[in-house]
Structure formats: C-alpha cells, structure tokens
mmCIF file of C-alpha atoms in Angstrom:
data_model
loop_
_atom_site.group_PDB
_atom_site.id
_atom_site.type_symbol
_atom_site.label_atom_id
_atom_site.label_comp_id
_atom_site.label_asym_id
_atom_site.label_seq_id
_atom_site.Cartn_x
_atom_site.Cartn_y
_atom_site.Cartn_z
ATOM 1 C CA ALA A 8 53.181 141.774 169.745
ATOM 2 C CA MET A 9 50.253 140.276 168.900
ATOM 3 C CA VAL A 10 48.867 137.881 165.877
ATOM 4 C CA ARG A 11 45.317 137.136 164.314
ATOM 5 C CA VAL A 12 44.548 133.920 163.134
ATOM 6 C CA ALA A 13 42.187 133.461 160.843
ATOM 7 C CA LEU A 14 39.721 130.439 161.715
ATOM 8 C CA ARG A 15 37.859 128.047 159.045
ATOM 9 C CA ARG A 16 35.143 126.450 160.256
ATOM 10 C CA VAL A 17 34.413 123.061 158.710
ATOM 11 C CA PRO A 18 31.862 120.215 159.347
ATOM 12 C CA SER A 19 32.558 117.991 162.605
ATOM 13 C CA ILE A 20 33.910 115.113 161.762
ATOM 14 C CA ARG A 21 30.744 113.634 163.443
ATOM 15 C CA ALA A 22 28.356 115.335 161.058
ATOM 16 C CA GLN A 23 30.684 114.176 157.951
ATOM 17 C CA LEU A 24 30.401 110.531 159.242
ATOM 18 C CA ARG A 25 26.668 111.196 159.787
ATOM 19 C CA THR A 26 26.622 112.103 156.656
ATOM 20 C CA GLN A 27 28.100 109.385 154.773
ATOM 21 C CA GLY A 28 26.338 107.106 157.062
ATOM 22 C CA LEU A 29 29.036 105.400 158.752
ATOM 23 C CA LEU A 30 28.372 107.250 162.268
ATOM 24 C CA GLU A 31 26.455 104.182 163.776
ATOM 25 C CA ASP A 32 28.754 101.975 162.751
ATOM 26 C CA PHE A 33 31.606 104.276 163.685
ATOM 27 C CA LEU A 34 30.397 104.677 167.849
ATOM 28 C CA LYS A 35 29.691 100.733 167.380
ATOM 29 C CA GLU A 36 33.233 100.064 167.021
ATOM 30 C CA HIS A 37 34.747 102.650 169.047
ATOM 31 C CA ARG A 38 33.003 102.277 172.465
ATOM 32 C CA PRO A 39 30.658 105.209 172.875
ATOM 33 C CA ASP A 40 31.108 105.632 176.738
ATOM 34 C CA MET A 41 34.680 106.665 175.868
ATOM 35 C CA PHE A 42 33.052 109.969 174.907
ATOM 36 C CA ASN A 43 32.139 110.754 178.474
ATOM 37 C CA ARG A 44 35.316 109.993 179.208
ATOM 38 C CA ARG A 45 37.231 113.204 178.367
ATOM 39 C CA TYR A 46 36.868 115.810 181.226
ATOM 40 C CA ALA A 47 37.405 112.734 183.719
ATOM 41 C CA GLN A 48 40.485 113.343 185.621
ATOM 42 C CA CYS A 49 39.514 110.787 188.290
ATOM 43 C CA PHE A 50 37.358 108.318 188.187
ATOM 44 C CA PRO A 51 37.073 106.479 191.384
ATOM 45 C CA PRO A 52 38.151 103.112 191.872
ATOM 46 C CA GLY A 53 35.916 100.474 190.490
ATOM 47 C CA THR A 54 33.521 103.180 188.318
ATOM 48 C CA PRO A 55 32.404 100.987 185.477
ATOM 49 C CA SER B 26 47.592 104.783 183.439
ATOM 50 C CA LEU B 27 45.829 108.044 185.072
ATOM 51 C CA ARG B 28 47.575 110.126 182.425
ATOM 52 C CA LEU B 29 46.544 107.699 179.774
ATOM 53 C CA ARG B 30 43.211 108.149 180.309
ATOM 54 C CA ARG B 31 43.561 111.922 180.732
ATOM 55 C CA SER B 32 44.715 112.386 177.468
ATOM 56 C CA SER B 33 42.490 109.618 175.671
ATOM 57 C CA GLU B 34 39.768 112.290 176.695
ATOM 58 C CA LYS B 35 40.942 114.615 174.285
ATOM 59 C CA ILE B 36 41.279 112.883 171.230
ATOM 60 C CA TYR B 37 37.566 111.482 171.774
ATOM 61 C CA ASN B 38 36.118 114.869 171.497
ATOM 62 C CA PHE B 39 37.808 116.382 168.511
ATOM 63 C CA MET B 40 34.694 114.527 166.681
ATOM 64 C CA ASP B 41 33.175 117.472 167.375
ATOM 65 C CA ALA B 42 35.778 120.128 166.688
ATOM 66 C CA GLN B 43 34.864 122.493 164.013
ATOM 67 C CA TYR B 44 37.288 125.463 163.612
ATOM 68 C CA TYR B 45 40.932 125.489 162.364
ATOM 69 C CA GLY B 46 43.694 127.456 161.621
ATOM 70 C CA GLU B 47 47.334 127.556 159.978
ATOM 71 C CA ILE B 48 50.640 127.148 161.926
ATOM 72 C CA SER B 49 53.997 126.210 160.830
ATOM 73 C CA VAL B 50 56.600 123.933 161.960
ATOM 74 C CA GLY B 51 60.705 124.030 161.424
ATOM 75 C CA SER B 52 63.039 125.766 159.706
ATOM 76 C CA PRO B 53 62.425 125.956 156.403
ATOM 77 C CA PRO B 54 58.256 126.279 158.042
ATOM 78 C CA GLN B 55 56.347 123.155 157.206
ATOM 79 C CA ASN B 56 52.476 124.335 157.649
ATOM 80 C CA PHE B 57 49.668 122.779 159.369
ATOM 81 C CA SER B 58 46.135 122.832 159.971
ATOM 82 C CA VAL B 59 45.247 122.602 163.960
ATOM 83 C CA ILE B 60 42.595 122.931 165.960
ATOM 84 C CA PHE B 61 43.276 125.663 168.543
ATOM 85 C CA ASP B 62 41.835 123.737 171.896
ATOM 86 C CA THR B 63 41.140 125.618 175.087
ATOM 87 C CA GLY B 64 40.385 122.149 176.414
ATOM 88 C CA SER B 65 43.672 120.758 176.283
ATOM 89 C CA ALA B 66 47.607 121.489 176.630
ATOM 90 C CA ASP B 67 49.454 119.607 174.195
ATOM 91 C CA LEU B 68 50.647 120.547 170.462
ATOM 92 C CA TRP B 69 50.823 117.473 168.226
ATOM 93 C CA VAL B 70 51.226 116.992 164.364
ATOM 94 C CA PRO B 71 51.767 114.208 162.229
ATOM 95 C CA SER B 72 55.090 112.742 161.376
ATOM 96 C CA SER B 73 56.486 111.909 158.077
ATOM 97 C CA TYR B 74 56.810 108.453 159.650
ATOM 98 C CA CYS B 75 53.346 107.986 160.121
ATOM 99 C CA VAL B 76 51.741 104.821 158.264
ATOM 100 C CA SER B 77 48.180 105.014 159.070
ATOM 101 C CA GLN B 78 45.900 105.633 156.469
ATOM 102 C CA ALA B 79 44.906 108.625 158.284
ATOM 103 C CA CYS B 80 48.261 110.095 157.886
ATOM 104 C CA ALA B 81 47.704 109.562 154.257
ATOM 105 C CA PHE B 82 45.375 112.089 154.307
ATOM 106 C CA HIS B 83 47.385 114.673 156.238
ATOM 107 C CA ARG B 84 50.463 117.349 156.064
ATOM 108 C CA ARG B 85 53.059 115.309 157.944
ATOM 109 C CA PHE B 86 55.997 116.881 159.354
ATOM 110 C CA LYS B 87 59.590 116.024 157.991
ATOM 111 C CA ALA B 88 61.865 116.518 161.080
ATOM 112 C CA PHE B 89 64.997 115.816 158.516
ATOM 113 C CA GLU B 90 64.101 118.786 156.759
ATOM 114 C CA SER B 91 64.198 121.175 159.503
ATOM 115 C CA LYS B 92 67.369 122.512 160.222
ATOM 116 C CA THR B 93 65.995 123.495 163.711
ATOM 117 C CA PHE B 94 64.249 120.505 165.052
ATOM 118 C CA GLN B 95 65.831 118.984 167.743
ATOM 119 C CA HIS B 96 64.691 114.963 168.722
ATOM 120 C CA ASP B 97 63.911 114.752 172.695
ATOM 121 C CA GLY B 98 64.078 110.659 172.599
ATOM 122 C CA ARG B 99 60.521 109.745 174.741
ATOM 123 C CA SER B 100 57.974 108.499 173.486
ATOM 124 C CA PHE B 101 54.638 109.724 173.884
ATOM 125 C CA GLY B 102 50.446 107.683 173.535
ATOM 126 C CA ILE B 103 46.946 108.950 173.289
ATOM 127 C CA HIS B 104 44.721 105.808 173.855
ATOM 128 C CA TYR B 105 42.016 106.010 171.851
ATOM 129 C CA GLY B 106 39.175 103.370 172.500
ATOM 130 C CA SER B 107 40.315 100.460 170.335
ATOM 131 C CA GLY B 108 43.717 101.601 169.758
ATOM 132 C CA HIS B 109 46.273 104.447 170.739
ATOM 133 C CA LEU B 110 47.878 107.412 169.005
ATOM 134 C CA LEU B 111 51.477 107.084 169.429
ATOM 135 C CA GLY B 112 54.370 109.681 168.697
ATOM 136 C CA VAL B 113 57.838 110.857 169.406
ATOM 137 C CA MET B 114 58.457 113.899 171.221
ATOM 138 C CA GLY B 115 60.290 116.757 169.561
ATOM 139 C CA ARG B 116 61.701 120.350 169.594
ATOM 140 C CA ASP B 117 61.860 122.932 167.230
ATOM 141 C CA THR B 118 60.373 125.959 165.872
ATOM 142 C CA VAL B 119 56.703 127.078 166.234
ATOM 143 C CA LYS B 120 55.390 129.965 163.566
ATOM 144 C CA ILE B 121 51.933 131.182 164.499
ATOM 145 C CA GLY B 122 51.435 133.853 161.650
ATOM 146 C CA ASP B 123 54.480 136.526 162.163
ATOM 147 C CA MET B 124 55.561 135.156 165.631
ATOM 148 C CA THR B 125 58.239 132.389 166.345
ATOM 149 C CA ILE B 126 58.400 130.535 169.108
ATOM 150 C CA LEU B 127 61.761 128.600 169.835
ATOM 151 C CA ASN B 128 61.874 125.001 170.956
ATOM 152 C CA GLN B 129 58.430 124.537 171.363
ATOM 153 C CA GLU B 130 57.966 121.033 172.597
ATOM 154 C CA PHE B 131 55.674 119.440 170.175
ATOM 155 C CA GLY B 132 54.817 115.810 169.563
ATOM 156 C CA GLU B 133 54.709 113.721 166.182
ATOM 157 C CA SER B 134 52.583 111.339 165.735
ATOM 158 C CA VAL B 135 53.163 107.884 164.262
ATOM 159 C CA TYR B 136 50.540 105.942 164.868
ATOM 160 C CA GLU B 137 46.863 107.107 164.257
ATOM 161 C CA PRO B 138 44.433 104.754 165.102
ATOM 162 C CA GLY B 139 40.704 103.956 163.766
ATOM 163 C CA SER B 140 39.146 106.291 160.866
ATOM 164 C CA VAL B 141 38.489 109.573 162.831
ATOM 165 C CA PHE B 142 41.586 111.196 161.590
ATOM 166 C CA VAL B 143 40.977 110.011 157.860
ATOM 167 C CA THR B 144 37.988 112.178 157.792
ATOM 168 C CA ALA B 145 39.491 115.412 160.250
ATOM 169 C CA LYS B 146 40.075 118.274 157.671
ATOM 170 C CA PHE B 147 42.900 119.244 160.324
ATOM 171 C CA ASP B 148 45.925 117.733 160.758
ATOM 172 C CA GLY B 149 46.909 118.170 164.598
ATOM 173 C CA VAL B 150 45.510 120.293 167.620
ATOM 174 C CA LEU B 151 47.540 122.796 169.246
ATOM 175 C CA GLY B 152 46.452 123.279 172.825
ATOM 176 C CA LEU B 153 45.710 126.257 175.157
ATOM 177 C CA ALA B 154 45.000 125.241 178.640
ATOM 178 C CA TYR B 155 46.800 125.194 181.722
ATOM 179 C CA GLN B 156 50.456 123.201 181.671
ATOM 180 C CA SER B 157 49.071 121.085 184.476
ATOM 181 C CA LEU B 158 46.696 119.343 181.577
ATOM 182 C CA ALA B 159 49.704 118.624 179.356
ATOM 183 C CA GLU B 160 50.860 115.040 178.503
ATOM 184 C CA ILE B 161 53.950 116.086 176.754
ATOM 185 C CA LEU B 162 56.199 117.452 179.058
ATOM 186 C CA GLY B 163 57.702 120.838 178.674
ATOM 187 C CA ASN B 164 55.749 124.379 178.238
ATOM 188 C CA PRO B 165 52.998 124.462 176.150
ATOM 189 C CA VAL B 166 52.647 126.949 173.296
ATOM 190 C CA PHE B 167 51.649 129.813 175.069
ATOM 191 C CA ASP B 168 53.175 129.207 178.050
ATOM 192 C CA ASN B 169 56.523 129.656 175.923
ATOM 193 C CA MET B 170 55.308 132.433 174.298
ATOM 194 C CA LEU B 171 54.924 134.167 177.580
ATOM 195 C CA ALA B 172 58.205 132.970 178.747
ATOM 196 C CA GLN B 173 59.876 134.072 175.386
ATOM 197 C CA LYS B 174 58.040 137.766 175.762
ATOM 198 C CA ILE B 175 56.603 137.230 172.462
ATOM 199 C CA VAL B 176 53.234 138.615 173.091
ATOM 200 C CA ASP B 177 52.425 142.243 175.413
ATOM 201 C CA GLN B 178 49.458 141.113 177.011
ATOM 202 C CA PRO B 179 49.117 137.865 178.376
ATOM 203 C CA VAL B 180 45.795 137.136 177.224
ATOM 204 C CA PHE B 181 44.173 135.422 173.784
ATOM 205 C CA SER B 182 40.463 136.033 172.244
ATOM 206 C CA PHE B 183 38.541 133.869 170.593
ATOM 207 C CA TYR B 184 35.875 134.819 168.045
ATOM 208 C CA LEU B 185 33.840 132.155 166.289
ATOM 209 C CA SER B 186 31.072 132.933 163.724
ATOM 210 C CA ARG B 187 28.434 130.804 163.134
ATOM 211 C CA ARG B 188 27.139 132.079 160.083
ATOM 212 C CA THR B 189 29.983 130.555 157.929
ATOM 213 C CA ARG B 190 28.490 131.058 154.583
ATOM 214 C CA THR B 191 28.321 134.731 154.769
ATOM 215 C CA SER B 192 30.985 135.680 157.438
ATOM 216 C CA ASN B 193 34.326 136.893 157.036
ATOM 217 C CA PRO B 194 36.178 135.639 159.000
ATOM 218 C CA GLN B 195 34.659 132.606 160.072
ATOM 219 C CA GLY B 196 36.262 132.690 163.068
ATOM 220 C CA GLU B 197 39.536 134.693 164.716
ATOM 221 C CA LEU B 198 41.911 133.740 167.273
ATOM 222 C CA LEU B 199 43.851 136.608 168.495
ATOM 223 C CA LEU B 200 46.805 136.091 170.367
ATOM 224 C CA GLY B 201 48.211 138.909 172.448
ATOM 225 C CA GLY B 202 45.090 140.691 172.966
ATOM 226 C CA ILE B 203 41.346 141.555 172.692
ATOM 227 C CA ASP B 204 39.829 142.652 169.851
ATOM 228 C CA GLU B 205 37.240 145.494 170.400
ATOM 229 C CA THR B 206 35.459 145.346 167.009
ATOM 230 C CA MET B 207 34.778 141.602 167.580
ATOM 231 C CA TYR B 208 32.151 142.195 170.739
ATOM 232 C CA ASN B 209 29.287 144.784 171.731
ATOM 233 C CA GLY B 210 28.821 145.943 175.415
ATOM 234 C CA SER B 211 31.094 145.098 178.380
ATOM 235 C CA ILE B 212 32.993 142.335 179.343
ATOM 236 C CA ASN B 213 32.046 140.400 182.041
ATOM 237 C CA TRP B 214 35.336 138.949 183.733
ATOM 238 C CA LEU B 215 35.074 135.569 186.017
ATOM 239 C CA PRO B 216 37.813 133.892 187.655
ATOM 240 C CA VAL B 217 39.182 130.524 186.765
ATOM 241 C CA SER B 218 38.162 128.312 189.456
ATOM 242 C CA VAL B 219 40.538 125.592 188.516
ATOM 243 C CA LYS B 220 44.108 126.277 186.927
ATOM 244 C CA ARG B 221 43.703 122.841 184.528
ATOM 245 C CA TYR B 222 40.993 123.610 181.979
ATOM 246 C CA TRP B 223 39.726 127.050 181.166
ATOM 247 C CA GLN B 224 37.406 126.556 184.821
ATOM 248 C CA VAL B 225 34.930 128.865 186.281
ATOM 249 C CA GLU B 226 32.147 128.461 188.744
ATOM 250 C CA MET B 227 28.454 128.676 187.464
ATOM 251 C CA ASP B 228 25.574 129.935 189.523
ATOM 252 C CA SER B 229 22.636 128.179 187.551
ATOM 253 C CA VAL B 230 21.055 127.200 184.111
ATOM 254 C CA VAL B 231 17.602 128.328 183.809
ATOM 255 C CA VAL B 232 15.193 126.814 181.071
ATOM 256 C CA GLN B 233 12.562 129.866 180.515
ATOM 257 C CA GLY B 234 9.492 128.569 182.553
ATOM 258 C CA ALA B 235 10.468 125.398 183.224
ATOM 259 C CA GLY B 236 12.984 125.724 186.161
ATOM 260 C CA SER B 237 16.540 125.641 186.774
ATOM 261 C CA PHE B 238 19.409 123.163 187.044
ATOM 262 C CA CYS B 239 22.791 123.183 189.141
ATOM 263 C CA PRO B 240 20.895 125.952 191.292
ATOM 264 C CA SER B 241 23.261 125.982 194.382
ATOM 265 C CA GLY B 242 26.510 126.294 191.634
ATOM 266 C CA CYS B 243 28.461 124.208 189.802
ATOM 267 C CA HIS B 244 31.214 124.710 187.301
ATOM 268 C CA ALA B 245 31.964 124.968 183.889
ATOM 269 C CA ILE B 246 34.553 124.535 181.408
ATOM 270 C CA LEU B 247 34.954 127.058 178.241
ATOM 271 C CA ASP B 248 36.457 124.671 175.589
ATOM 272 C CA THR B 249 36.904 125.566 172.243
ATOM 273 C CA GLY B 250 37.704 122.482 171.067
ATOM 274 C CA THR B 251 34.242 120.822 170.834
ATOM 275 C CA SER B 252 30.787 122.168 169.385
ATOM 276 C CA LEU B 253 28.355 121.029 172.051
ATOM 277 C CA ILE B 254 27.035 121.783 175.422
ATOM 278 C CA GLY B 255 28.192 119.738 177.600
ATOM 279 C CA GLY B 256 26.410 119.265 181.382
ATOM 280 C CA PRO B 257 25.469 116.105 184.128
ATOM 281 C CA THR B 258 23.395 113.472 182.123
ATOM 282 C CA ARG B 259 20.480 113.782 184.664
ATOM 283 C CA ASP B 260 20.436 117.361 184.116
ATOM 284 C CA VAL B 261 20.605 117.119 179.992
ATOM 285 C CA MET B 262 17.849 114.509 179.944
ATOM 286 C CA ARG B 263 16.073 116.719 181.473
ATOM 287 C CA LEU B 264 16.948 120.074 179.204
ATOM 288 C CA GLN B 265 16.403 117.826 176.218
ATOM 289 C CA GLN B 266 12.603 116.394 177.758
ATOM 290 C CA LEU B 267 11.888 120.175 178.035
ATOM 291 C CA ILE B 268 13.087 121.562 174.328
ATOM 292 C CA GLY B 269 11.442 118.354 172.694
ATOM 293 C CA ALA B 270 14.339 116.677 171.751
ATOM 294 C CA THR B 271 14.280 112.922 170.899
ATOM 295 C CA PRO B 272 17.198 110.568 170.907
ATOM 296 C CA THR B 273 18.614 108.558 167.863
ATOM 297 C CA ASN B 274 20.228 105.473 167.545
ATOM 298 C CA ASN B 275 23.758 107.446 167.769
ATOM 299 C CA GLY B 276 23.406 109.265 171.507
ATOM 300 C CA GLU B 277 22.193 112.448 169.573
ATOM 301 C CA PHE B 278 19.168 114.148 170.172
ATOM 302 C CA VAL B 279 16.971 115.492 167.236
ATOM 303 C CA ILE B 280 14.400 118.219 167.277
ATOM 304 C CA ASP B 281 11.605 119.014 164.846
ATOM 305 C CA CYS B 282 12.766 122.272 162.583
ATOM 306 C CA THR B 283 9.482 123.360 162.447
ATOM 307 C CA ARG B 284 9.145 123.958 166.354
ATOM 308 C CA LEU B 285 12.329 126.114 166.994
ATOM 309 C CA SER B 286 10.370 129.170 167.174
ATOM 310 C CA SER B 287 7.793 127.569 170.134
ATOM 311 C CA LEU B 288 11.344 126.396 172.500
ATOM 312 C CA PRO B 289 12.495 128.078 175.400
ATOM 313 C CA ARG B 290 15.225 130.269 175.615
ATOM 314 C CA ILE B 291 18.063 128.534 177.952
ATOM 315 C CA THR B 292 20.222 131.072 180.021
ATOM 316 C CA PHE B 293 23.761 130.176 181.718
ATOM 317 C CA ILE B 294 24.316 132.299 184.593
ATOM 318 C CA LEU B 295 28.265 132.919 185.137
ATOM 319 C CA GLY B 296 29.656 135.546 187.865
ATOM 320 C CA GLY B 297 25.764 136.804 187.964
ATOM 321 C CA LYS B 298 25.266 137.580 184.347
ATOM 322 C CA GLU B 299 22.725 135.919 182.502
ATOM 323 C CA TYR B 300 24.002 134.213 178.969
ATOM 324 C CA THR B 301 21.063 133.546 177.244
ATOM 325 C CA LEU B 302 20.644 131.311 173.891
ATOM 326 C CA THR B 303 17.717 131.246 171.788
ATOM 327 C CA SER B 304 16.495 128.082 170.408
ATOM 328 C CA GLU B 305 17.702 129.450 167.280
ATOM 329 C CA GLN B 306 21.150 129.561 168.578
ATOM 330 C CA TYR B 307 21.453 126.139 170.463
ATOM 331 C CA VAL B 308 19.537 124.068 168.003
ATOM 332 C CA ARG B 309 22.515 122.436 165.198
ATOM 333 C CA LYS B 310 20.921 123.110 161.612
ATOM 334 C CA GLU B 311 22.320 120.286 159.336
ATOM 335 C CA ALA B 312 21.953 119.882 155.628
ATOM 336 C CA PHE B 313 21.165 116.128 155.286
ATOM 337 C CA GLY B 314 19.949 115.732 151.617
ATOM 338 C CA ILE B 315 17.638 118.262 150.278
ATOM 339 C CA ASN B 316 16.507 118.693 153.944
ATOM 340 C CA ASP B 317 17.871 120.121 156.888
ATOM 341 C CA LEU B 318 18.010 117.807 160.769
ATOM 342 C CA CYS B 319 17.916 119.790 163.414
ATOM 343 C CA PHE B 320 19.935 118.518 166.379
ATOM 344 C CA SER B 321 19.977 119.705 170.036
ATOM 345 C CA GLY B 322 23.064 121.608 170.733
ATOM 346 C CA PHE B 323 23.139 120.047 174.660
ATOM 347 C CA GLN B 324 24.824 116.270 175.221
ATOM 348 C CA ALA B 325 25.256 114.629 178.266
ATOM 349 C CA PHE B 326 28.803 114.519 179.989
ATOM 350 C CA ASP B 327 28.935 113.087 183.203
ATOM 351 C CA ILE B 328 32.108 114.471 185.009
ATOM 352 C CA ILE B 329 33.510 113.271 188.420
ATOM 353 C CA SER B 330 35.732 115.952 189.685
ATOM 354 C CA PRO B 331 36.190 117.198 192.870
ATOM 355 C CA GLU B 332 34.521 120.522 191.871
ATOM 356 C CA GLY B 333 31.130 118.663 191.703
ATOM 357 C CA PRO B 334 29.123 118.176 188.561
ATOM 358 C CA MET B 335 30.438 120.162 185.659
ATOM 359 C CA TRP B 336 29.665 121.648 182.134
ATOM 360 C CA ILE B 337 31.265 122.469 179.462
ATOM 361 C CA LEU B 338 30.693 125.339 177.131
ATOM 362 C CA GLY B 339 31.444 124.594 173.403
ATOM 363 C CA ASP B 340 30.876 126.346 169.837
ATOM 364 C CA VAL B 341 27.595 126.382 170.594
ATOM 365 C CA PHE B 342 27.838 128.906 173.275
ATOM 366 C CA LEU B 343 31.224 130.776 172.379
ATOM 367 C CA THR B 344 29.618 131.702 168.684
ATOM 368 C CA GLU B 345 27.456 133.760 170.974
ATOM 369 C CA PHE B 346 30.071 135.614 172.844
ATOM 370 C CA TYR B 347 33.336 136.846 172.424
ATOM 371 C CA SER B 348 35.211 134.831 174.735
ATOM 372 C CA ILE B 349 39.031 136.520 176.232
ATOM 373 C CA PHE B 350 41.597 134.016 178.169
ATOM 374 C CA ASP B 351 43.538 136.149 180.519
ATOM 375 C CA ARG B 352 46.574 133.898 181.890
ATOM 376 C CA GLY B 353 47.858 137.096 183.673
ATOM 377 C CA LEU B 354 44.882 137.189 185.926
ATOM 378 C CA ASP B 355 43.858 133.696 185.623
ATOM 379 C CA ARG B 356 40.293 135.053 184.440
ATOM 380 C CA ILE B 357 38.053 134.905 181.327
ATOM 381 C CA GLY B 358 35.984 137.437 179.852
ATOM 382 C CA LEU B 359 32.805 137.396 177.851
ATOM 383 C CA ALA B 360 31.060 139.540 176.152
ATOM 384 C CA GLN B 361 28.271 139.659 173.530
ATOM 385 C CA ALA B 362 29.969 138.891 170.015
#
C-alpha cells in the first residue's frame, strides 16, 4: 500500500517571467506585497 | 474575509513552485499535473468551463464525461492580488498511481486571473497540509487516503533532486512509506508544533563566522510548494548582506557567481541537529542568455503568527534533505538526501 509519484522539475513561473523580461511588469501589476502574505494567518487589525 | 485572505497567500507562492507530478480525476480518468504542496491543503484543477486565457494552456476537467462525478453546489474563491480565482466544488474519484481515492472533494477553477497560470507548467495543486488549512470543505486528499485505509503507513516522503539534467527521477513523492534508498544516515524526527502547516520548532540559524539568527528559537514550515528559504525581513536582509547579495528591481537578490567559493556556510539547527547548506546549495544558478545568473536562495517573508517569527524551508532546503511527513505521530523526519 504505497505509491511512488515521479516528480518533474521545471523552471518556476518567476524564472520564466524573468527570462521573458516580464517579471518587473508583472510584479508592478500584481502588488508585490501580496507575496509576503501567504503564511500570515491573522494580521492584527490596522496592519498596513 | 480571513478565509479568503488565507487562501490568497497560497496562490501567489506558486510563482516559485517547481516540482509537479501526475494524478487523474474522474471515471474514466482525466489526467492532470499538479504541485504536491505541503503548504496548502486543497485539491483544485481547471474546469472545462473555465473561460480564462490561462485555462486554454492547461488540461481541463470535464465533469460531464465522468460517471462518478458528484456536483457539490458550493463555490469557492481564492483572492489573488488584482483578481480572484473562482471555482465550483465537486466530488469524484481521484487516482494517484495505482491508488484510488473515492468521493474526494476538490475544486474546479472556472476563472483564473492574470498571467501567472498562463506560464505555469502545472494544471493544478494538490495540498498535503493539515485539514485545518483547507479552504474547500471536506477532507484533504491524504486525509481521505487515511480514512479509506488506502495506505498502510500514515506517512509520505519527498525526494527532490536539484540536478535535473542528469538525475532520474528529478523528484519522487512516496505516499504511504519511506524510501530508504533515497537518504544516507539516520532520520532526525521533529514534532509538529502546530497542526496546520507542517510546522516545527527551529533552534537557530547560524552563519559561518558571522553570528546567528533566532538565537532563542523560532518556528519553521517545511513547504514543497515554494523554492526558496524565507525568513523575517530583518534577519534575511542581514543574511543577504553577509553573503554579499544585492537587490534587483524585482525584489530578488543576486550574487556574483565567481564569489561562490568564498561565501559562508549557513546552518539550520532543528531538534539539536545541524543542517548545513553550502553556497553552492543555497545559491540558485539560472541560465540567462549565454551567462548564468546567481540568485540568493533566501527571501524575506514577514509572518505574523501566534508562534512568533517564522521561517519557510522550501526546495532550496528540501533538495538537500530527504523529508518524511508523518501524520500518525505528527512529526517530520529529515535525513541527508
């Protein structure tokens, strides 16, 4: 009762956007502060 | 709003995800490539009804072709910077390798905003964190595997290789066991400190010859859904200085590739055991035209949690250390990969 799943490694979306010269525009468009929010479970009220 | 905010963070981080594998959904099976992500707990794939440009580049689930599909009726939304990923929920048979999980709750995205998913090589995400992190109501996939007694042991293990051109496999997820051929030495077990992410207590982070961070302890998340090592801004900025990394316009930090041999080792101390990364291991080389660019493998994340400052140990760490996620005893095992 085990299963092996082969994983493929590919360039990250960030690396692809950088290679295409699109990363800077992407980050401007998509508010880079959002990158820091992923793990925050509960920002205190009033946190910018 | 907290729930939406919580899930929004997952989606952004997939910008840095690198490893994916194949699953199928439905009867007859429809194949999808997904990120096996220990930093989230939901399963979602694009829907055939998805109207976004991003979905045109990916395989999409055709619920009407599946004999085992059950419509759920609820919608789900993942807030995403300038837009939302929107979807509907359903249940269906999910297959991973030879294993069949019945009545698995999952999301079908019908709208994927922006350009991120246009570039993505994967179709969706399969979360492996604890149920308390799930956005979609119901059991996450591994919880269902345990409930349906599909695996003998309540563990799964990751081997991630950084040498993609020469290595075979490039990575491996073993559901239900530990592959003893994938690591050297003994396994160091760490208790999960909070059952949400795969979170453990970390003793400290030491930079060779230059002091330490979190000297009185902090928390760390082991996350296969991101590529870098994240830590509090104050610490990571100082760390970038210590390794001679300079910022770019994109918030990334570059290092002179010719200096790698002179950079300090960085040691993470977990459960009293040292996990050391050399500069060759914590610097990411990426081809850029005819040259290589060297990027720091560290990124600032300010995480406000009841447990205090948090670090995120992503692929930069996990490529060096075989990782075992034990739901039976709520612990994480690490060994030299």
